[in-house]
Amino acid sequence: MDQKKKHNKGYFTTGEFAKLCGINKQTLFHYDRIGILKPELTGNNGYRYYSYLQLDSYNTIAMLKELDMPLSDIKKYLNTRNPHRFLQLLEQQEKEVEEKIAELQWLKTFIKERIHITMEGIAASHQTIQLEHRAQEYYIITEYSGGSSDRDIYPALAEHLMFCHQDQMYSPYAIGGLIPVAQDFLGNNDYEYSHFYSRVPPADAPDSQHVTCIEPGSYLVAFSTEGYESLPSLCQNLLDYADAHGYRPGSHLFEDALLDDMSCFDFDHYTIKLSLPVCKKQ
């Protein structure tokens, strides 16, 4: 069969068709062997010829494969295809695409927030106190009544995560701790938590009854770029600063790790942010 004549009728050799599809010839050979996309014609010399009409078939197969549909399932569909089954297939794939988009959107939010947190940690200045104004924020908060040892804290953190996950809430932020201001920070190496929390992106907040809304407000913030060891004195510094500058402190400090195990080798190099909600004294 004359190859030029085939070209005039809209046929392509395997190499030409593979180039149009952006794949290699071996992929077409494989699809031919398993019966997913066979050439429309095979010449007496064994050459395979594909029709331009098969480009649409290839594009659909490629789309299904991109959506992780196994080749065996694609073949099963092709062996029993009809317009109604094709419509059902497309509707199912549309649903799966929407789920993937939602998942990718969450991953985008996660990455964006982690970039923001990391940049804040890199720019942090050790023990510098500043005033910060925050918009409305959303948190999942769980109570804690244990001690300050890792043996008590780690199981409580795991329980907090399980509580968040059972409500289908996944936060791009590290778990934080609420530190009551009504404790003695002077001369102590430890301090007590009353709650643990996970900050929730605003888009996810209305979906759960367990989310606590914290209204916009002002915070005195300070950073430790030397891990947790200096935090008790830093807590006291914030309280002293608030008193000296005419601020009334809230009942708890917020403790957030900005640079942690994913960006630092050990606890001594973590960057921790302490935030004390304040308002001006009357």
PDB file of N, CA and C in Angstrom, residues 17-73:
ATOM      1  N   PHE A  17       2.210   9.625  13.964  1.00  0.00           N
ATOM      2  CA  PHE A  17       1.079   9.710  14.892  1.00  0.00           C
ATOM      3  C   PHE A  17       1.578   9.894  16.327  1.00  0.00           C
ATOM      4  N   ALA A  18       2.651   9.194  16.653  1.00  0.00           N
ATOM      5  CA  ALA A  18       3.231   9.338  17.993  1.00  0.00           C
ATOM      6  C   ALA A  18       3.697  10.770  18.221  1.00  0.00           C
ATOM      7  N   LYS A  19       4.290  11.378  17.194  1.00  0.00           N
ATOM      8  CA  LYS A  19       4.760  12.764  17.310  1.00  0.00           C
ATOM      9  C   LYS A  19       3.588  13.708  17.509  1.00  0.00           C
ATOM     10  N   LEU A  20       2.488  13.475  16.787  1.00  0.00           N
ATOM     11  CA  LEU A  20       1.296  14.313  16.954  1.00  0.00           C
ATOM     12  C   LEU A  20       0.738  14.206  18.374  1.00  0.00           C
ATOM     13  N   CYS A  21       0.840  13.014  18.970  1.00  0.00           N
ATOM     14  CA  CYS A  21       0.303  12.777  20.310  1.00  0.00           C
ATOM     15  C   CYS A  21       1.274  13.183  21.412  1.00  0.00           C
ATOM     16  N   GLY A  22       2.533  13.463  21.043  1.00  0.00           N
ATOM     17  CA  GLY A  22       3.531  13.829  22.038  1.00  0.00           C
ATOM     18  C   GLY A  22       4.021  12.660  22.849  1.00  0.00           C
ATOM     19  N   ILE A  23       4.054  11.469  22.246  1.00  0.00           N
ATOM     20  CA  ILE A  23       4.512  10.265  22.948  1.00  0.00           C
ATOM     21  C   ILE A  23       5.524   9.546  22.062  1.00  0.00           C
ATOM     22  N   ASN A  24       6.084   8.450  22.568  1.00  0.00           N
ATOM     23  CA  ASN A  24       7.001   7.669  21.730  1.00  0.00           C
ATOM     24  C   ASN A  24       6.258   6.497  21.088  1.00  0.00           C
ATOM     25  N   LYS A  25       6.873   5.934  20.064  1.00  0.00           N
ATOM     26  CA  LYS A  25       6.230   4.858  19.311  1.00  0.00           C
ATOM     27  C   LYS A  25       5.950   3.642  20.173  1.00  0.00           C
ATOM     28  N   GLN A  26       6.799   3.395  21.182  1.00  0.00           N
ATOM     29  CA  GLN A  26       6.624   2.213  22.020  1.00  0.00           C
ATOM     30  C   GLN A  26       5.283   2.237  22.754  1.00  0.00           C
ATOM     31  N   THR A  27       4.831   3.435  23.088  1.00  0.00           N
ATOM     32  CA  THR A  27       3.522   3.545  23.755  1.00  0.00           C
ATOM     33  C   THR A  27       2.415   3.083  22.814  1.00  0.00           C
ATOM     34  N   LEU A  28       2.480   3.493  21.566  1.00  0.00           N
ATOM     35  CA  LEU A  28       1.471   3.059  20.592  1.00  0.00           C
ATOM     36  C   LEU A  28       1.557   1.553  20.350  1.00  0.00           C
ATOM     37  N   PHE A  29       2.775   1.016  20.295  1.00  0.00           N
ATOM     38  CA  PHE A  29       2.912  -0.433  20.138  1.00  0.00           C
ATOM     39  C   PHE A  29       2.249  -1.163  21.307  1.00  0.00           C
ATOM     40  N   HIS A  30       2.453  -0.622  22.535  1.00  0.00           N
ATOM     41  CA  HIS A  30       1.865  -1.235  23.729  1.00  0.00           C
ATOM     42  C   HIS A  30       0.351  -1.160  23.678  1.00  0.00           C
ATOM     43  N   TYR A  31      -0.184  -0.013  23.308  1.00  0.00           N
ATOM     44  CA  TYR A  31      -1.647   0.149  23.226  1.00  0.00           C
ATOM     45  C   TYR A  31      -2.230  -0.785  22.176  1.00  0.00           C
ATOM     46  N   ASP A  32      -1.491  -1.010  21.105  1.00  0.00           N
ATOM     47  CA  ASP A  32      -1.941  -1.935  20.062  1.00  0.00           C
ATOM     48  C   ASP A  32      -1.969  -3.363  20.613  1.00  0.00           C
ATOM     49  N   ARG A  33      -0.906  -3.758  21.339  1.00  0.00           N
ATOM     50  CA  ARG A  33      -0.823  -5.123  21.859  1.00  0.00           C
ATOM     51  C   ARG A  33      -1.948  -5.437  22.838  1.00  0.00           C
ATOM     52  N   ILE A  34      -2.307  -4.468  23.696  1.00  0.00           N
ATOM     53  CA  ILE A  34      -3.336  -4.755  24.703  1.00  0.00           C
ATOM     54  C   ILE A  34      -4.738  -4.411  24.207  1.00  0.00           C
ATOM     55  N   GLY A  35      -4.853  -3.910  22.972  1.00  0.00           N
ATOM     56  CA  GLY A  35      -6.166  -3.704  22.376  1.00  0.00           C
ATOM     57  C   GLY A  35      -6.878  -2.431  22.777  1.00  0.00           C
ATOM     58  N   ILE A  36      -6.124  -1.423  23.201  1.00  0.00           N
ATOM     59  CA  ILE A  36      -6.748  -0.152  23.578  1.00  0.00           C
ATOM     60  C   ILE A  36      -6.848   0.792  22.381  1.00  0.00           C
ATOM     61  N   LEU A  37      -5.776   0.893  21.607  1.00  0.00           N
ATOM     62  CA  LEU A  37      -5.778   1.769  20.429  1.00  0.00           C
ATOM     63  C   LEU A  37      -4.998   1.076  19.324  1.00  0.00           C
ATOM     64  N   LYS A  38      -5.749   0.413  18.435  1.00  0.00           N
ATOM     65  CA  LYS A  38      -5.125  -0.318  17.344  1.00  0.00           C
ATOM     66  C   LYS A  38      -5.085   0.569  16.105  1.00  0.00           C
ATOM     67  N   PRO A  39      -4.064   0.439  15.269  1.00  0.00           N
ATOM     68  CA  PRO A  39      -4.026   1.225  14.031  1.00  0.00           C
ATOM     69  C   PRO A  39      -5.227   0.904  13.159  1.00  0.00           C
ATOM     70  N   GLU A  40      -5.655   1.898  12.427  1.00  0.00           N
ATOM     71  CA  GLU A  40      -6.831   1.679  11.591  1.00  0.00           C
ATOM     72  C   GLU A  40      -6.517   0.741  10.427  1.00  0.00           C
ATOM     73  N   LEU A  41      -5.290   0.835   9.950  1.00  0.00           N
ATOM     74  CA  LEU A  41      -4.884  -0.034   8.838  1.00  0.00           C
ATOM     75  C   LEU A  41      -3.492  -0.586   9.095  1.00  0.00           C
ATOM     76  N   THR A  42      -3.250  -1.774   8.581  1.00  0.00           N
ATOM     77  CA  THR A  42      -1.912  -2.355   8.611  1.00  0.00           C
ATOM     78  C   THR A  42      -1.574  -2.800   7.189  1.00  0.00           C
ATOM     79  N   GLY A  43      -0.478  -2.274   6.656  1.00  0.00           N
ATOM     80  CA  GLY A  43      -0.103  -2.574   5.291  1.00  0.00           C
ATOM     81  C   GLY A  43       0.443  -3.987   5.144  1.00  0.00           C
ATOM     82  N   ASN A  44       0.598  -4.397   3.878  1.00  0.00           N
ATOM     83  CA  ASN A  44       1.145  -5.727   3.603  1.00  0.00           C
ATOM     84  C   ASN A  44       2.570  -5.863   4.136  1.00  0.00           C
ATOM     85  N   ASN A  45       3.240  -4.711   4.258  1.00  0.00           N
ATOM     86  CA  ASN A  45       4.618  -4.733   4.763  1.00  0.00           C
ATOM     87  C   ASN A  45       4.670  -4.692   6.291  1.00  0.00           C
ATOM     88  N   GLY A  46       3.501  -4.734   6.930  1.00  0.00           N
ATOM     89  CA  GLY A  46       3.445  -4.717   8.384  1.00  0.00           C
ATOM     90  C   GLY A  46       3.423  -3.327   8.989  1.00  0.00           C
ATOM     91  N   TYR A  47       3.507  -2.284   8.179  1.00  0.00           N
ATOM     92  CA  TYR A  47       3.480  -0.925   8.696  1.00  0.00           C
ATOM     93  C   TYR A  47       2.079  -0.598   9.217  1.00  0.00           C
ATOM     94  N   ARG A  48       2.044   0.086  10.325  1.00  0.00           N
ATOM     95  CA  ARG A  48       0.776   0.496  10.920  1.00  0.00           C
ATOM     96  C   ARG A  48       0.442   1.917  10.467  1.00  0.00           C
ATOM     97  N   TYR A  49      -0.842   2.151  10.243  1.00  0.00           N
ATOM     98  CA  TYR A  49      -1.304   3.484   9.845  1.00  0.00           C
ATOM     99  C   TYR A  49      -2.477   3.894  10.723  1.00  0.00           C
ATOM    100  N   TYR A  50      -2.358   5.118  11.251  1.00  0.00           N
ATOM    101  CA  TYR A  50      -3.397   5.677  12.120  1.00  0.00           C
ATOM    102  C   TYR A  50      -4.120   6.796  11.391  1.00  0.00           C
ATOM    103  N   SER A  51      -5.424   6.892  11.642  1.00  0.00           N
ATOM    104  CA  SER A  51      -6.243   7.938  11.047  1.00  0.00           C
ATOM    105  C   SER A  51      -6.230   9.182  11.925  1.00  0.00           C
ATOM    106  N   TYR A  52      -6.394  10.351  11.321  1.00  0.00           N
ATOM    107  CA  TYR A  52      -6.476  11.590  12.106  1.00  0.00           C
ATOM    108  C   TYR A  52      -7.686  11.550  13.035  1.00  0.00           C
ATOM    109  N   LEU A  53      -8.715  10.735  12.681  1.00  0.00           N
ATOM    110  CA  LEU A  53      -9.886  10.605  13.546  1.00  0.00           C
ATOM    111  C   LEU A  53      -9.542   9.933  14.874  1.00  0.00           C
ATOM    112  N   GLN A  54      -8.433   9.167  14.883  1.00  0.00           N
ATOM    113  CA  GLN A  54      -8.020   8.478  16.100  1.00  0.00           C
ATOM    114  C   GLN A  54      -7.316   9.399  17.095  1.00  0.00           C
ATOM    115  N   LEU A  55      -7.003  10.625  16.678  1.00  0.00           N
ATOM    116  CA  LEU A  55      -6.398  11.587  17.601  1.00  0.00           C
ATOM    117  C   LEU A  55      -7.330  11.869  18.782  1.00  0.00           C
ATOM    118  N   ASP A  56      -8.624  11.977  18.482  1.00  0.00           N
ATOM    119  CA  ASP A  56      -9.588  12.239  19.557  1.00  0.00           C
ATOM    120  C   ASP A  56      -9.661  11.049  20.502  1.00  0.00           C
ATOM    121  N   SER A  57      -9.597   9.831  19.937  1.00  0.00           N
ATOM    122  CA  SER A  57      -9.608   8.636  20.780  1.00  0.00           C
ATOM    123  C   SER A  57      -8.387   8.614  21.680  1.00  0.00           C
ATOM    124  N   TYR A  58      -7.211   8.928  21.111  1.00  0.00           N
ATOM    125  CA  TYR A  58      -6.005   8.936  21.930  1.00  0.00           C
ATOM    126  C   TYR A  58      -6.115   9.986  23.041  1.00  0.00           C
ATOM    127  N   ASN A  59      -6.594  11.183  22.709  1.00  0.00           N
ATOM    128  CA  ASN A  59      -6.701  12.249  23.711  1.00  0.00           C
ATOM    129  C   ASN A  59      -7.608  11.840  24.869  1.00  0.00           C
ATOM    130  N   THR A  60      -8.688  11.136  24.570  1.00  0.00           N
ATOM    131  CA  THR A  60      -9.596  10.681  25.627  1.00  0.00           C
ATOM    132  C   THR A  60      -8.928   9.619  26.489  1.00  0.00           C
ATOM    133  N   ILE A  61      -8.227   8.673  25.838  1.00  0.00           N
ATOM    134  CA  ILE A  61      -7.504   7.640  26.586  1.00  0.00           C
ATOM    135  C   ILE A  61      -6.440   8.284  27.475  1.00  0.00           C
ATOM    136  N   ALA A  62      -5.720   9.266  26.929  1.00  0.00           N
ATOM    137  CA  ALA A  62      -4.680   9.944  27.704  1.00  0.00           C
ATOM    138  C   ALA A  62      -5.284  10.669  28.906  1.00  0.00           C
ATOM    139  N   MET A  63      -6.467  11.262  28.704  1.00  0.00           N
ATOM    140  CA  MET A  63      -7.137  11.956  29.799  1.00  0.00           C
ATOM    141  C   MET A  63      -7.513  10.975  30.898  1.00  0.00           C
ATOM    142  N   LEU A  64      -8.069   9.837  30.523  1.00  0.00           N
ATOM    143  CA  LEU A  64      -8.462   8.834  31.513  1.00  0.00           C
ATOM    144  C   LEU A  64      -7.246   8.300  32.255  1.00  0.00           C
ATOM    145  N   LYS A  65      -6.159   8.097  31.540  1.00  0.00           N
ATOM    146  CA  LYS A  65      -4.922   7.614  32.162  1.00  0.00           C
ATOM    147  C   LYS A  65      -4.366   8.674  33.120  1.00  0.00           C
ATOM    148  N   GLU A  66      -4.454   9.937  32.735  1.00  0.00           N
ATOM    149  CA  GLU A  66      -3.988  11.030  33.594  1.00  0.00           C
ATOM    150  C   GLU A  66      -4.779  11.076  34.887  1.00  0.00           C
ATOM    151  N   LEU A  67      -6.030  10.636  34.831  1.00  0.00           N
ATOM    152  CA  LEU A  67      -6.877  10.596  36.015  1.00  0.00           C
ATOM    153  C   LEU A  67      -6.725   9.280  36.776  1.00  0.00           C
ATOM    154  N   ASP A  68      -5.654   8.554  36.468  1.00  0.00           N
ATOM    155  CA  ASP A  68      -5.289   7.325  37.180  1.00  0.00           C
ATOM    156  C   ASP A  68      -6.253   6.166  36.937  1.00  0.00           C
ATOM    157  N   MET A  69      -6.959   6.190  35.818  1.00  0.00           N
ATOM    158  CA  MET A  69      -7.798   5.059  35.457  1.00  0.00           C
ATOM    159  C   MET A  69      -6.895   3.982  34.867  1.00  0.00           C
ATOM    160  N   PRO A  70      -6.891   2.764  35.418  1.00  0.00           N
ATOM    161  CA  PRO A  70      -6.006   1.708  34.911  1.00  0.00           C
ATOM    162  C   PRO A  70      -6.296   1.377  33.451  1.00  0.00           C
ATOM    163  N   LEU A  71      -5.253   0.998  32.728  1.00  0.00           N
ATOM    164  CA  LEU A  71      -5.433   0.639  31.320  1.00  0.00           C
ATOM    165  C   LEU A  71      -6.403  -0.528  31.174  1.00  0.00           C
ATOM    166  N   SER A  72      -6.409  -1.448  32.155  1.00  0.00           N
ATOM    167  CA  SER A  72      -7.326  -2.585  32.078  1.00  0.00           C
ATOM    168  C   SER A  72      -8.779  -2.115  32.141  1.00  0.00           C
ATOM    169  N   ASP A  73      -9.055  -1.069  32.957  1.00  0.00           N
ATOM    170  CA  ASP A  73     -10.424  -0.539  33.034  1.00  0.00           C
ATOM    171  C   ASP A  73     -10.783   0.218  31.764  1.00  0.00           C
TER     172      ASP A  73
END
